Tab-separated table of C-alpha atoms in Angstrom:
chain	number	residue	atom	x	y	z
A	1	MET	CA	0.000	0.000	0.000
A	2	ALA	CA	2.757	2.466	0.903
A	3	VAL	CA	4.502	1.925	-2.426
A	4	ALA	CA	1.309	1.908	-4.449
A	5	ALA	CA	0.178	5.237	-3.007
A	6	THR	CA	2.750	7.014	-5.143
A	7	ALA	CA	1.548	5.442	-8.379
A	8	GLY	CA	0.204	7.779	-11.016
A	9	CYS	CA	-3.072	7.768	-12.860
A	10	GLU	CA	-3.204	7.560	-16.640
A	11	PRO	CA	-6.657	8.663	-17.776
A	12	ASP	CA	-8.161	7.320	-20.972
A	13	THR	CA	-8.934	10.396	-23.051
A	14	THR	CA	-10.165	8.643	-26.177
A	15	ALA	CA	-13.790	8.181	-25.176
A	16	SER	CA	-16.597	9.658	-23.129
A	17	PRO	CA	-16.812	8.289	-19.558
A	18	SER	CA	-20.505	7.547	-20.044
A	19	ARG	CA	-19.978	5.416	-23.152
A	20	THR	CA	-16.883	3.365	-22.475
A	21	VAL	CA	-16.057	0.382	-20.308
A	22	GLU	CA	-12.378	1.294	-20.327
A	23	PRO	CA	-11.091	2.358	-16.911
A	24	GLY	CA	-10.567	6.033	-16.243
A	25	CYS	CA	-7.100	5.473	-14.739
A	26	PRO	CA	-5.613	1.999	-15.292
A	27	THR	CA	-2.696	2.277	-12.857
A	28	ALA	CA	-4.725	3.642	-9.948
A	29	LEU	CA	-7.544	1.209	-10.713
A	30	ALA	CA	-5.268	-1.849	-10.608
A	31	ARG	CA	-3.838	-0.717	-7.287
A	32	ALA	CA	-7.306	-0.042	-5.878
A	33	GLU	CA	-8.626	-3.427	-6.943
A	34	ARG	CA	-5.769	-5.232	-5.186
A	35	ALA	CA	-6.279	-3.254	-2.001
A	36	VAL	CA	-10.055	-3.750	-1.964
A	37	LYS	CA	-9.763	-7.507	-2.511
A	38	LYS	CA	-7.439	-7.785	0.508
A	39	ALA	CA	-9.663	-5.602	2.697
A	40	GLU	CA	-12.763	-7.653	1.906
A	41	ASP	CA	-11.176	-10.848	3.286
A	42	VAL	CA	-13.313	-12.146	6.164
A	43	ASP	CA	-10.938	-14.956	7.200
A	44	ALA	CA	-7.910	-12.881	8.221
A	45	PRO	CA	-6.340	-14.200	11.461
A	46	TRP	CA	-6.172	-12.268	14.743
A	47	THR	CA	-3.171	-9.930	14.690
A	48	GLY	CA	-3.727	-8.266	18.056
A	49	PRO	CA	-1.870	-8.811	21.342
A	50	THR	CA	-1.469	-12.310	22.722
A	51	SER	CA	0.425	-11.445	25.915
A	52	GLY	CA	0.231	-8.885	28.688
A	53	PRO	CA	-0.506	-8.458	32.383
A	54	GLY	CA	-3.198	-10.481	34.091
A	55	ALA	CA	-6.315	-8.575	35.069
A	56	VAL	CA	-6.128	-6.177	38.002
A	57	ARG	CA	-9.382	-6.527	39.927
A	58	GLY	CA	-11.760	-3.996	41.444
A	59	LYS	CA	-11.123	-0.990	39.190
A	60	SER	CA	-13.636	1.588	37.941
A	61	ILE	CA	-13.612	3.455	34.630
A	62	VAL	CA	-15.786	6.156	33.058
A	63	TYR	CA	-16.423	6.392	29.307
A	64	LEU	CA	-17.154	9.937	28.092
A	65	ALA	CA	-19.199	9.665	24.894
A	66	GLN	CA	-19.013	12.455	22.328
A	67	THR	CA	-22.729	11.911	21.850
A	68	LEU	CA	-24.860	8.849	22.413
A	69	SER	CA	-26.636	9.615	19.139
A	70	ASN	CA	-23.429	8.512	17.360
A	71	PRO	CA	-23.782	4.714	16.989
A	72	GLY	CA	-20.039	4.184	16.683
A	73	VAL	CA	-19.315	5.946	19.967
A	74	THR	CA	-22.116	3.959	21.588
A	75	GLY	CA	-20.861	0.664	20.148
A	76	VAL	CA	-17.451	1.167	21.737
A	77	ALA	CA	-19.103	2.076	25.048
A	78	GLN	CA	-20.966	-1.230	24.941
A	79	GLY	CA	-17.705	-3.080	24.264
A	80	VAL	CA	-16.107	-1.369	27.267
A	81	GLN	CA	-19.048	-2.388	29.456
A	82	GLU	CA	-18.830	-5.994	28.276
A	83	ALA	CA	-15.078	-6.281	28.804
A	84	ALA	CA	-15.234	-4.527	32.193
A	85	LYS	CA	-17.637	-7.204	33.441
A	86	VAL	CA	-15.180	-9.906	32.417
A	87	VAL	CA	-12.407	-8.415	34.568
A	88	GLY	CA	-14.705	-7.430	37.431
A	89	TRP	CA	-14.588	-3.656	36.956
A	90	ARG	CA	-17.284	-1.011	37.270
A	91	ALA	CA	-17.843	0.930	34.036
A	92	ARG	CA	-20.063	3.962	33.573
A	93	THR	CA	-20.933	5.938	30.420
A	94	LEU	CA	-21.569	9.694	30.442
A	95	ASN	CA	-23.059	11.603	27.483
A	96	GLY	CA	-21.130	14.639	26.209
A	97	LYS	CA	-24.143	15.593	24.071
A	98	GLY	CA	-22.018	16.679	21.124
A	99	THR	CA	-20.920	20.093	22.434
A	100	PRO	CA	-17.743	21.450	24.081
A	101	GLU	CA	-19.827	22.490	27.072
A	102	GLY	CA	-21.218	18.974	27.294
A	103	PHE	CA	-17.744	17.407	27.084
A	104	LYS	CA	-16.464	19.604	29.918
A	105	ALA	CA	-19.500	18.940	32.100
A	106	ALA	CA	-19.216	15.188	31.549
A	107	PHE	CA	-15.499	15.218	32.362
A	108	ASP	CA	-16.123	17.230	35.526
A	109	LYS	CA	-18.733	14.674	36.554
A	110	ALA	CA	-16.304	11.848	35.801
A	111	LEU	CA	-13.634	13.432	38.000
A	112	ALA	CA	-16.164	13.782	40.814
A	113	LEU	CA	-16.737	10.027	40.633
A	114	ASP	CA	-13.010	9.494	41.344
A	115	PRO	CA	-12.547	6.604	38.869
A	116	ASP	CA	-9.367	4.700	38.151
A	117	GLY	CA	-9.508	5.576	34.444
A	118	ILE	CA	-11.341	7.860	32.008
A	119	VAL	CA	-12.035	7.385	28.281
A	120	VAL	CA	-12.346	10.333	25.886
A	121	GLY	CA	-14.728	8.772	23.385
A	122	GLY	CA	-14.788	10.470	19.993
A	123	PHE	CA	-13.889	14.090	20.711
A	124	ASP	CA	-10.794	16.295	20.828
A	125	PRO	CA	-9.112	16.059	24.264
A	126	GLY	CA	-7.791	19.561	23.697
A	127	ILE	CA	-11.311	20.814	24.432
A	128	VAL	CA	-11.046	19.388	27.960
A	129	LYS	CA	-7.355	20.155	28.417
A	130	LYS	CA	-7.706	21.418	32.011
A	131	GLN	CA	-9.716	18.376	33.062
A	132	VAL	CA	-7.246	15.975	31.430
A	133	GLU	CA	-4.375	17.683	33.216
A	134	GLN	CA	-6.295	17.438	36.490
A	135	ALA	CA	-6.778	13.707	35.892
A	136	GLU	CA	-3.047	13.325	35.296
A	137	ARG	CA	-2.205	15.115	38.540
A	138	ARG	CA	-4.519	12.733	40.361
A	139	GLY	CA	-2.913	9.693	38.757
A	140	ILE	CA	-5.974	8.821	36.641
A	141	PRO	CA	-4.899	7.547	33.201
A	142	VAL	CA	-6.881	8.873	30.229
A	143	ILE	CA	-7.360	6.802	27.083
A	144	GLY	CA	-8.823	8.135	23.839
A	145	TRP	CA	-11.012	6.487	21.254
A	146	HIS	CA	-10.924	8.421	17.968
A	147	ALA	CA	-9.695	11.306	20.095
A	148	THR	CA	-6.709	12.162	17.894
A	149	PRO	CA	-5.857	11.396	14.253
A	150	ALA	CA	-3.159	8.859	15.170
A	151	PRO	CA	-3.291	5.663	17.242
A	152	GLY	CA	-1.021	5.154	20.222
A	153	PRO	CA	0.263	7.220	23.177
A	154	ASN	CA	0.154	11.021	23.044
A	155	GLU	CA	2.267	12.708	25.713
A	156	LYS	CA	1.354	16.219	24.557
A	157	LEU	CA	-2.347	15.563	25.172
A	158	HIS	CA	-1.674	13.391	28.233
A	159	LEU	CA	-3.234	10.264	26.709
A	160	PHE	CA	-1.902	6.884	27.798
A	161	THR	CA	-2.957	5.759	24.322
A	162	ASN	CA	-5.520	6.463	21.620
A	163	VAL	CA	-7.440	3.472	20.259
A	164	THR	CA	-8.361	3.841	16.619
A	165	SER	CA	-7.631	2.492	13.186
A	166	ARG	CA	-5.059	4.387	11.147
A	167	VAL	CA	-6.954	7.208	9.520
A	168	GLU	CA	-4.640	7.020	6.509
A	169	ASP	CA	-5.570	3.373	5.911
A	170	VAL	CA	-9.314	3.995	6.291
A	171	ALA	CA	-9.212	6.966	3.944
A	172	ARG	CA	-7.183	5.144	1.307
A	173	ILE	CA	-9.377	2.060	1.247
A	174	SER	CA	-12.586	4.125	1.121
A	175	ALA	CA	-11.328	6.043	-1.900
A	176	ASP	CA	-9.941	2.856	-3.454
A	177	TRP	CA	-13.378	1.227	-3.173
A	178	ILE	CA	-14.914	4.092	-5.150
A	179	ILE	CA	-12.169	3.913	-7.777
A	180	ALA	CA	-12.467	0.128	-8.058
A	181	GLU	CA	-16.272	-0.025	-8.125
A	182	SER	CA	-16.593	2.792	-10.658
A	183	ARG	CA	-13.655	1.546	-12.740
A	184	GLY	CA	-12.107	4.961	-12.349
A	185	ARG	CA	-15.090	7.040	-13.426
A	186	ALA	CA	-17.205	8.564	-10.686
A	187	GLY	CA	-18.890	11.765	-9.573
A	188	VAL	CA	-18.393	11.923	-5.817
A	189	VAL	CA	-19.924	13.786	-2.886
A	190	LEU	CA	-17.816	13.713	0.279
A	191	PHE	CA	-19.368	14.379	3.714
A	192	THR	CA	-17.314	15.406	6.747
A	193	ASP	CA	-17.495	17.006	10.180
A	194	ALA	CA	-14.782	19.677	10.193
A	195	SER	CA	-15.231	20.283	13.931
A	196	ILE	CA	-13.576	16.923	14.706
A	197	PRO	CA	-9.863	16.931	13.761
A	198	PHE	CA	-9.830	13.153	13.249
A	199	ALA	CA	-12.825	13.343	10.905
A	200	LYS	CA	-11.523	16.305	8.916
A	201	ARG	CA	-8.151	14.657	8.398
A	202	LYS	CA	-9.881	11.489	7.217
A	203	SER	CA	-11.985	13.303	4.623
A	204	ASP	CA	-8.999	15.348	3.429
A	205	LEU	CA	-7.105	12.102	2.867
A	206	ILE	CA	-10.051	10.570	0.989
A	207	LYS	CA	-10.079	13.604	-1.284
A	208	LYS	CA	-6.334	13.318	-1.848
A	209	ARG	CA	-6.600	9.635	-2.745
A	210	LEU	CA	-9.480	10.251	-5.154
A	211	ASP	CA	-7.286	12.834	-6.878
A	212	ASP	CA	-5.050	9.956	-8.015
A	213	CYS	CA	-7.674	9.236	-10.654
A	214	SER	CA	-8.388	12.190	-12.912
A	215	ASP	CA	-11.742	10.811	-14.107
A	216	VAL	CA	-13.051	10.623	-10.549
A	217	LYS	CA	-14.604	14.046	-10.000
A	218	LEU	CA	-15.258	15.490	-6.551
A	219	LEU	CA	-18.586	17.241	-7.050
A	220	SER	CA	-18.980	18.541	-3.503
A	221	TYR	CA	-17.052	18.475	-0.229
A	222	LYS	CA	-19.807	19.044	2.315
A	223	ASN	CA	-19.173	20.007	5.941
A	224	LEU	CA	-22.117	18.678	7.954
A	225	PRO	CA	-21.439	18.386	11.719
A	226	ILE	CA	-22.537	15.029	13.129
A	227	PRO	CA	-24.806	16.501	15.847
A	228	LYS	CA	-26.657	18.469	13.134
A	229	ALA	CA	-26.742	15.732	10.509
A	230	ASN	CA	-30.209	14.499	11.450
A	231	ALA	CA	-31.797	17.935	11.146
A	232	ARG	CA	-29.927	19.090	8.036
A	233	SER	CA	-29.362	15.987	5.902
A	234	THR	CA	-32.693	15.963	4.068
A	235	LYS	CA	-32.274	19.567	2.934
A	236	GLU	CA	-28.596	19.135	2.043
A	237	VAL	CA	-29.111	15.911	0.065
A	238	SER	CA	-32.092	17.350	-1.798
A	239	ALA	CA	-29.998	20.362	-2.775
A	240	LEU	CA	-27.155	18.135	-3.980
A	241	LEU	CA	-29.547	16.038	-6.071
A	242	SER	CA	-31.021	19.175	-7.588
A	243	ARG	CA	-27.572	20.531	-8.390
A	244	PHE	CA	-25.837	17.413	-9.727
A	245	GLY	CA	-28.584	14.987	-10.745
A	246	ASP	CA	-27.246	11.778	-12.298
A	247	LYS	CA	-23.672	13.094	-12.206
A	248	TRP	CA	-23.672	12.144	-8.528
A	249	THR	CA	-22.805	8.437	-8.677
A	250	TYR	CA	-20.806	7.768	-5.480
A	251	SER	CA	-20.528	9.150	-1.951
A	252	ALA	CA	-18.122	8.765	0.933
A	253	ALA	CA	-18.705	9.989	4.474
A	254	ILE	CA	-16.535	9.998	7.557
A	255	ASN	CA	-19.312	8.192	9.431
A	256	ASP	CA	-22.038	5.766	8.342
A	257	LEU	CA	-24.815	7.707	10.059
A	258	TYR	CA	-24.843	10.304	7.251
A	259	PHE	CA	-26.440	7.734	4.963
A	260	GLY	CA	-29.107	6.845	7.483
A	261	HIS	CA	-30.105	10.498	7.474
A	262	ALA	CA	-29.718	10.804	3.672
A	263	ALA	CA	-31.884	7.788	2.847
A	264	PRO	CA	-35.284	9.560	3.133
A	265	ALA	CA	-34.225	12.283	0.708
A	266	LEU	CA	-32.829	9.757	-1.760
A	267	ARG	CA	-36.002	7.696	-1.475
A	268	ALA	CA	-38.186	10.761	-1.979
A	269	ALA	CA	-36.244	11.599	-5.126
A	270	GLY	CA	-37.063	8.153	-6.549
A	271	LYS	CA	-33.545	6.796	-6.215
A	272	ASP	CA	-33.125	3.007	-6.144
A	273	GLY	CA	-31.683	1.854	-2.829
A	274	ALA	CA	-29.265	-0.427	-4.685
A	275	GLY	CA	-28.399	2.154	-7.327
A	276	ALA	CA	-26.501	5.418	-7.611
A	277	PRO	CA	-25.309	7.183	-5.623
A	278	HIS	CA	-23.400	4.189	-4.263
A	279	ASN	CA	-22.403	5.099	-0.722
A	280	ILE	CA	-19.494	4.016	1.470
A	281	GLY	CA	-19.059	4.944	5.111
A	282	ALA	CA	-15.427	5.536	6.023
A	283	GLY	CA	-15.864	4.536	9.619
A	284	ASP	CA	-17.893	3.070	12.462
A	285	GLY	CA	-19.872	0.164	10.964
A	286	ASP	CA	-22.740	0.314	13.415
A	287	PRO	CA	-25.708	-2.123	13.142
A	288	SER	CA	-27.907	0.347	11.251
A	289	ALA	CA	-25.207	0.681	8.584
A	290	PHE	CA	-25.071	-3.097	8.180
A	291	GLU	CA	-28.866	-3.188	7.915
A	292	ARG	CA	-28.748	-0.663	5.074
A	293	ILE	CA	-25.921	-2.549	3.354
A	294	ASN	CA	-27.461	-5.998	3.724
A	295	GLY	CA	-30.841	-4.686	2.575
A	296	LYS	CA	-29.314	-2.597	-0.249
A	297	LYS	CA	-30.996	0.514	1.095
A	298	TYR	CA	-28.896	3.530	0.124
A	299	GLN	CA	-25.558	2.241	1.402
A	300	ALA	CA	-23.295	-0.192	-0.414
A	301	ALA	CA	-20.277	-0.543	1.881
A	302	THR	CA	-18.630	0.462	5.125
A	303	VAL	CA	-15.091	0.452	6.451
A	304	PRO	CA	-16.171	-0.624	9.921
A	305	GLU	CA	-14.314	0.021	13.103
A	306	PRO	CA	-14.307	-3.190	15.140
A	307	LEU	CA	-16.351	-1.343	17.757
A	308	SER	CA	-16.821	-4.045	20.373
A	309	GLU	CA	-13.250	-5.241	19.893
A	310	GLN	CA	-11.945	-1.709	20.452
A	311	GLY	CA	-13.971	-1.501	23.658
A	312	TRP	CA	-12.167	-4.640	24.830
A	313	GLN	CA	-8.856	-3.136	23.737
A	314	ILE	CA	-9.552	-0.020	25.843
A	315	VAL	CA	-10.009	-2.211	28.922
A	316	ASP	CA	-6.785	-4.069	28.100
A	317	GLU	CA	-4.916	-0.767	27.686
A	318	PHE	CA	-6.172	0.439	31.078
A	319	ASN	CA	-5.052	-2.851	32.619
A	320	ARG	CA	-1.569	-2.194	31.251
A	321	ALA	CA	-1.626	1.386	32.543
A	322	PHE	CA	-2.633	0.262	36.021
A	323	VAL	CA	0.523	-1.857	36.363
A	324	ASP	CA	2.813	0.693	34.624
A	325	ALA	CA	3.191	-1.484	31.529
A	326	PRO	CA	3.436	0.222	28.114
A	327	ALA	CA	0.484	0.438	25.739
A	328	SER	CA	-0.012	-2.589	23.499
A	329	GLY	CA	0.598	-0.706	20.242
A	330	TYR	CA	-2.127	-2.685	18.489
A	331	VAL	CA	-3.969	-1.099	15.560
A	332	ALA	CA	-6.781	-3.050	13.912
A	333	PRO	CA	-6.360	-3.579	10.143
A	334	VAL	CA	-8.889	-2.035	7.766
A	335	HIS	CA	-11.791	-4.107	6.486
A	336	ILE	CA	-14.561	-3.476	3.939
A	337	SER	CA	-18.013	-4.914	4.599
A	338	THR	CA	-20.562	-5.293	1.797
A	339	ALA	CA	-23.722	-7.331	1.288
A	340	ALA	CA	-21.549	-9.904	-0.488
A	341	ASN	CA	-19.219	-10.615	2.458
A	342	SER	CA	-21.109	-9.631	5.629
A	343	GLY	CA	-23.024	-12.907	5.862
A	344	GLY	CA	-25.995	-10.934	7.119
A	345	ALA	CA	-24.123	-9.827	10.248
A	346	LEU	CA	-24.762	-6.453	11.885
A	347	SER	CA	-21.173	-5.772	12.948
A	348	TRP	CA	-17.603	-6.716	12.214
A	349	ASP	CA	-14.803	-7.544	14.627
A	350	SER	CA	-11.602	-9.526	14.184
A	351	GLU	CA	-12.055	-13.238	14.728
A	352	GLY	CA	-11.020	-14.455	18.181
A	353	TYR	CA	-10.484	-11.157	20.016
A	354	ARG	CA	-12.538	-12.119	23.071
A	355	GLN	CA	-10.649	-15.357	23.510
A	356	ALA	CA	-7.311	-13.579	23.045
A	357	TYR	CA	-8.018	-10.960	25.698
A	358	ARG	CA	-9.471	-13.491	28.131
A	359	ARG	CA	-6.260	-15.506	27.882
A	360	ILE	CA	-4.176	-12.391	28.551
A	361	TRP	CA	-6.308	-11.434	31.563
A	362	ASN	CA	-6.621	-15.001	32.878
A	363	SER	CA	-10.385	-14.425	32.858
């Protein structure tokens, strides 16, 4: 992937995109097809940690959710709750309600509970800088989930570690799916939430990757904050359909929930749920996204975060922090789920993660 990312795109200029089956950019297309085939593999073995400290008992952790209306954030919270039960910890979830004021209030409440660990779930820890620093002074480790663009420890932001996929990998494979499925000829709308640094970086990288193919046209780069997506999506999608019509053939969004909100407008416009625009979510992979994909209802694919698995990883990372061991360094590989490979499931996680963590924890 790292080598292929530098490959050029050689557009076919001899025919109209609407009348030819020739790819729009043969070099980029070949690279994209190889990457997509690998990412769609459902039998890849567990590549996460297989060793670490046994479970420390009797701890308590608090998960601060960016908003409980975000299914991805909620899915990780559920994974944390499940794993905490296995190791005999108390786990509580607090709702940040999607605003800086809400994040600060939730963090203040978490500190008042005097937990052993705090999770920043899906928002910028810089917004709660004073609270994070207070937690550090009190010896309370803070772990992020999608809190920064990069996985792993972040000393500057006082995070023991940040659990997430590599945004570069998710962005590349999302764009590659569009290039591969369209054979290098697509009109794309890209949805983002510019208020979340992780999300904005992801969408910028998708745009950059799409630029590798000159016959893939970015029609619109739409900033639609996640907390406002429900209220604004119908109007925004209707406007895009009015503006671009059948030129809009593919979409990518930094989160699957955009397509749940977009579906009514697409349906009202008479669009076929299995037809264009073909939509891929570059993140989360919550059950509603799988329902849309499996039912071919206005979403064709997702690059799912292994949400439950990452909840278990958060508990494992805390267990390491509690005994002064380093973070595991594990980053889940990217995967693409479609109706063809999901097997009707409503989520995706690496095979065998529960067993692997139970063995590590002796639980």
